[in-house]
């Protein structure tokens, strides 16, 4: 029976089962700092940032102000009636001022109203300069002046033909101011023509609605 502590087997020492197990070796420390116990990691309670939503489809472009339908205010029959009567009254203005111009020409006055007819002023002026031809001049004045009063009366009653005749005659009369380069008188003729045309348009609208 072997009493030796170690038994040699195959040229190497085999540890005895009665031998004290080796003690664990201490872990080498780095430096002289003491080993700090690990602190438990606390989970953050701050709310997590939500990722931004993906961009959606681009919004439709705002409609241009010029392409939007502008609501047109409807004109009432009373407004059309007022426009029609206003256009008809200008026939009386033209006839009355033409009469005043003729009387001032006969009396040798030099002041004139530029809204009056240039045709009668031209004929009356030729008669005054030549000293003869007063009868044709007076007859022409009576025809034109009386004609415009008659057209104004018919226009007030809503006759569209009266507007059309008066607009044509007064428009041709404005050519005298154009040829004579009397721009102020021509400008007033254009203004009166616009008012007459508005009256004709209103009369047409009233006839359409009544029909």
GROMACS .gro file of C-alpha atoms in nm:
model
  211
    1UNK     CA    1   0.000   0.000   0.000
    2UNK     CA    2   0.141   0.331  -0.113
    3UNK     CA    3   0.184   0.597   0.152
    4UNK     CA    4   0.314   0.863  -0.065
    5UNK     CA    5   0.096   1.174  -0.116
    6UNK     CA    6   0.129   1.173  -0.485
    7UNK     CA    7   0.141   0.874  -0.708
    8UNK     CA    8   0.348   0.892  -1.017
    9UNK     CA    9   0.158   0.763  -1.314
   10UNK     CA   10   0.308   0.756  -1.659
   11UNK     CA   11   0.585   0.994  -1.558
   12UNK     CA   12   0.355   1.272  -1.420
   13UNK     CA   13   0.217   1.351  -1.073
   14UNK     CA   14  -0.153   1.286  -1.014
   15UNK     CA   15  -0.315   1.494  -0.737
   16UNK     CA   16  -0.437   1.302  -0.440
   17UNK     CA   17  -0.806   1.301  -0.365
   18UNK     CA   18  -0.730   1.383  -0.001
   19UNK     CA   19  -0.555   1.704  -0.092
   20UNK     CA   20  -0.713   2.049   0.000
   21UNK     CA   21  -0.852   2.225  -0.304
   22UNK     CA   22  -0.663   2.535  -0.409
   23UNK     CA   23  -0.796   2.872  -0.297
   24UNK     CA   24  -0.912   3.113  -0.573
   25UNK     CA   25  -0.660   3.370  -0.680
   26UNK     CA   26  -0.754   3.731  -0.618
   27UNK     CA   27  -0.835   3.940  -0.925
   28UNK     CA   28  -0.564   4.192  -0.986
   29UNK     CA   29  -0.686   4.546  -0.936
   30UNK     CA   30  -0.599   4.827  -1.170
   31UNK     CA   31  -0.433   5.097  -0.970
   32UNK     CA   32  -0.520   5.180  -0.615
   33UNK     CA   33  -0.880   5.282  -0.682
   34UNK     CA   34  -1.141   5.096  -0.485
   35UNK     CA   35  -1.387   4.888  -0.672
   36UNK     CA   36  -1.720   5.080  -0.686
   37UNK     CA   37  -2.037   4.877  -0.679
   38UNK     CA   38  -2.240   4.899  -0.992
   39UNK     CA   39  -2.540   5.123  -0.970
   40UNK     CA   40  -2.863   4.996  -1.116
   41UNK     CA   41  -2.949   5.160  -1.444
   42UNK     CA   42  -3.277   5.343  -1.410
   43UNK     CA   43  -3.498   5.346  -1.712
   44UNK     CA   44  -3.568   5.700  -1.830
   45UNK     CA   45  -3.921   5.816  -1.763
   46UNK     CA   46  -3.901   6.105  -2.014
   47UNK     CA   47  -4.150   6.070  -2.299
   48UNK     CA   48  -3.997   5.941  -2.610
   49UNK     CA   49  -3.992   6.175  -2.908
   50UNK     CA   50  -4.240   6.070  -3.172
   51UNK     CA   51  -4.088   6.059  -3.515
   52UNK     CA   52  -4.235   6.319  -3.751
   53UNK     CA   53  -4.514   6.207  -3.975
   54UNK     CA   54  -4.418   6.150  -4.333
   55UNK     CA   55  -4.502   6.446  -4.555
   56UNK     CA   56  -4.840   6.413  -4.715
   57UNK     CA   57  -4.939   6.516  -5.064
   58UNK     CA   58  -4.885   6.887  -5.137
   59UNK     CA   59  -5.200   7.094  -5.079
   60UNK     CA   60  -5.376   7.227  -5.377
   61UNK     CA   61  -5.259   7.569  -5.483
   62UNK     CA   62  -5.477   7.851  -5.366
   63UNK     CA   63  -5.698   7.974  -5.649
   64UNK     CA   64  -5.589   8.296  -5.804
   65UNK     CA   65  -5.804   8.594  -5.723
   66UNK     CA   66  -5.831   8.677  -6.093
   67UNK     CA   67  -5.968   8.331  -6.174
   68UNK     CA   68  -6.235   8.332  -5.909
   69UNK     CA   69  -6.579   8.404  -6.029
   70UNK     CA   70  -6.670   8.753  -5.917
   71UNK     CA   71  -7.034   8.766  -5.823
   72UNK     CA   72  -7.215   9.016  -6.043
   73UNK     CA   73  -7.475   9.217  -5.864
   74UNK     CA   74  -7.806   9.189  -6.042
   75UNK     CA   75  -7.963   9.513  -6.159
   76UNK     CA   76  -8.318   9.566  -6.046
   77UNK     CA   77  -8.592   9.689  -6.282
   78UNK     CA   78  -8.603  10.014  -6.085
   79UNK     CA   79  -8.238  10.077  -6.166
   80UNK     CA   80  -8.297  10.003  -6.533
   81UNK     CA   81  -8.590  10.241  -6.531
   82UNK     CA   82  -8.376  10.514  -6.378
   83UNK     CA   83  -8.105  10.462  -6.640
   84UNK     CA   84  -8.361  10.471  -6.920
   85UNK     CA   85  -8.512  10.799  -6.800
   86UNK     CA   86  -8.170  10.955  -6.745
   87UNK     CA   87  -8.069  10.874  -7.103
   88UNK     CA   88  -8.396  11.017  -7.235
   89UNK     CA   89  -8.353  11.344  -7.046
   90UNK     CA   90  -8.032  11.415  -7.234
   91UNK     CA   91  -8.235  11.469  -7.552
   92UNK     CA   92  -8.408  11.759  -7.377
   93UNK     CA   93  -8.073  11.897  -7.263
   94UNK     CA   94  -7.934  11.890  -7.615
   95UNK     CA   95  -8.246  12.048  -7.765
   96UNK     CA   96  -8.270  12.317  -7.496
   97UNK     CA   97  -7.904  12.417  -7.509
   98UNK     CA   98  -7.915  12.423  -7.890
   99UNK     CA   99  -8.208  12.664  -7.870
  100UNK     CA  100  -8.015  12.888  -7.631
  101UNK     CA  101  -7.711  12.885  -7.861
  102UNK     CA  102  -7.927  12.984  -8.158
  103UNK     CA  103  -8.087  13.275  -7.968
  104UNK     CA  104  -7.745  13.401  -7.854
  105UNK     CA  105  -7.620  13.378  -8.213
  106UNK     CA  106  -7.916  13.581  -8.337
  107UNK     CA  107  -7.854  13.849  -8.075
  108UNK     CA  108  -7.482  13.869  -8.147
  109UNK     CA  109  -7.364  13.701  -7.826
  110UNK     CA  110  -7.039  13.502  -7.836
  111UNK     CA  111  -7.099  13.259  -7.549
  112UNK     CA  112  -7.199  12.907  -7.647
  113UNK     CA  113  -7.288  12.579  -7.477
  114UNK     CA  114  -7.071  12.300  -7.611
  115UNK     CA  115  -7.334  12.032  -7.548
  116UNK     CA  116  -7.559  12.193  -7.811
  117UNK     CA  117  -7.567  12.079  -8.171
  118UNK     CA  118  -7.276  12.185  -8.385
  119UNK     CA  119  -7.482  12.164  -8.705
  120UNK     CA  120  -7.721  12.441  -8.612
  121UNK     CA  121  -7.437  12.650  -8.474
  122UNK     CA  122  -7.249  12.618  -8.802
  123UNK     CA  123  -7.550  12.711  -9.019
  124UNK     CA  124  -7.655  12.998  -8.797
  125UNK     CA  125  -7.299  13.127  -8.786
  126UNK     CA  126  -7.277  13.128  -9.169
  127UNK     CA  127  -7.606  13.315  -9.191
  128UNK     CA  128  -7.489  13.572  -8.935
  129UNK     CA  129  -7.162  13.633  -9.120
  130UNK     CA  130  -7.313  13.661  -9.465
  131UNK     CA  131  -7.618  13.858  -9.353
  132UNK     CA  132  -7.848  13.635  -9.556
  133UNK     CA  133  -7.985  13.286  -9.541
  134UNK     CA  134  -8.161  13.343  -9.214
  135UNK     CA  135  -8.472  13.161  -9.326
  136UNK     CA  136  -8.296  12.828  -9.398
  137UNK     CA  137  -8.094  12.865  -9.078
  138UNK     CA  138  -8.404  12.925  -8.866
  139UNK     CA  139  -8.587  12.640  -9.036
  140UNK     CA  140  -8.295  12.404  -8.971
  141UNK     CA  141  -8.281  12.512  -8.606
  142UNK     CA  142  -8.651  12.446  -8.562
  143UNK     CA  143  -8.622  12.099  -8.719
  144UNK     CA  144  -8.327  11.990  -8.507
  145UNK     CA  145  -8.443  12.147  -8.182
  146UNK     CA  146  -8.799  12.027  -8.219
  147UNK     CA  147  -8.676  11.686  -8.331
  148UNK     CA  148  -8.467  11.636  -8.017
  149UNK     CA  149  -8.755  11.738  -7.793
  150UNK     CA  150  -8.976  11.489  -7.973
  151UNK     CA  151  -8.714  11.213  -7.945
  152UNK     CA  152  -8.679  11.283  -7.571
  153UNK     CA  153  -9.055  11.256  -7.526
  154UNK     CA  154  -9.067  10.923  -7.710
  155UNK     CA  155  -8.762  10.793  -7.526
  156UNK     CA  156  -8.927  10.861  -7.192
  157UNK     CA  157  -9.210  10.636  -7.303
  158UNK     CA  158  -8.961  10.357  -7.376
  159UNK     CA  159  -8.938  10.374  -7.757
  160UNK     CA  160  -8.601  10.230  -7.846
  161UNK     CA  161  -8.615  10.364  -8.201
  162UNK     CA  162  -8.612  10.719  -8.060
  163UNK     CA  163  -8.288  10.640  -7.878
  164UNK     CA  164  -8.132  10.493  -8.192
  165UNK     CA  165  -8.221  10.795  -8.411
  166UNK     CA  166  -8.103  11.046  -8.152
  167UNK     CA  167  -7.773  10.861  -8.096
  168UNK     CA  168  -7.705  10.847  -8.471
  169UNK     CA  169  -7.781  11.217  -8.528
  170UNK     CA  170  -7.583  11.335  -8.227
  171UNK     CA  171  -7.291  11.110  -8.322
  172UNK     CA  172  -7.276  11.257  -8.673
  173UNK     CA  173  -7.301  11.605  -8.523
  174UNK     CA  174  -6.990  11.530  -8.319
  175UNK     CA  175  -6.790  11.497  -8.644
  176UNK     CA  176  -6.814  11.876  -8.683
  177UNK     CA  177  -6.625  11.918  -8.355
  178UNK     CA  178  -6.375  11.654  -8.464
  179UNK     CA  179  -6.306  11.824  -8.798
  180UNK     CA  180  -6.280  12.161  -8.628
  181UNK     CA  181  -6.048  12.011  -8.361
  182UNK     CA  182  -6.270  12.139  -8.084
  183UNK     CA  183  -6.171  11.868  -7.839
  184UNK     CA  184  -6.369  11.990  -7.540
  185UNK     CA  185  -6.691  11.992  -7.737
  186UNK     CA  186  -6.605  11.651  -7.880
  187UNK     CA  187  -6.544  11.515  -7.531
  188UNK     CA  188  -6.884  11.636  -7.410
  189UNK     CA  189  -7.047  11.482  -7.717
  190UNK     CA  190  -6.889  11.147  -7.630
  191UNK     CA  191  -7.012  11.175  -7.271
  192UNK     CA  192  -7.370  11.251  -7.378
  193UNK     CA  193  -7.358  10.965  -7.630
  194UNK     CA  194  -7.257  10.724  -7.354
  195UNK     CA  195  -7.550  10.835  -7.141
  196UNK     CA  196  -7.790  10.790  -7.433
  197UNK     CA  197  -7.649  10.446  -7.510
  198UNK     CA  198  -7.695  10.346  -7.146
  199UNK     CA  199  -8.056  10.455  -7.169
  200UNK     CA  200  -8.106  10.247  -7.484
  201UNK     CA  201  -7.950   9.944  -7.315
  202UNK     CA  202  -8.177   9.986  -7.012
  203UNK     CA  203  -8.483  10.019  -7.235
  204UNK     CA  204  -8.389   9.697  -7.413
  205UNK     CA  205  -8.348   9.514  -7.082
  206UNK     CA  206  -8.686   9.634  -6.960
  207UNK     CA  207  -8.853   9.525  -7.281
  208UNK     CA  208  -8.688   9.182  -7.253
  209UNK     CA  209  -8.806   9.131  -6.897
  210UNK     CA  210  -9.158   9.250  -6.970
  211UNK     CA  211  -9.176   9.024  -7.275
   0.00000   0.00000   0.00000
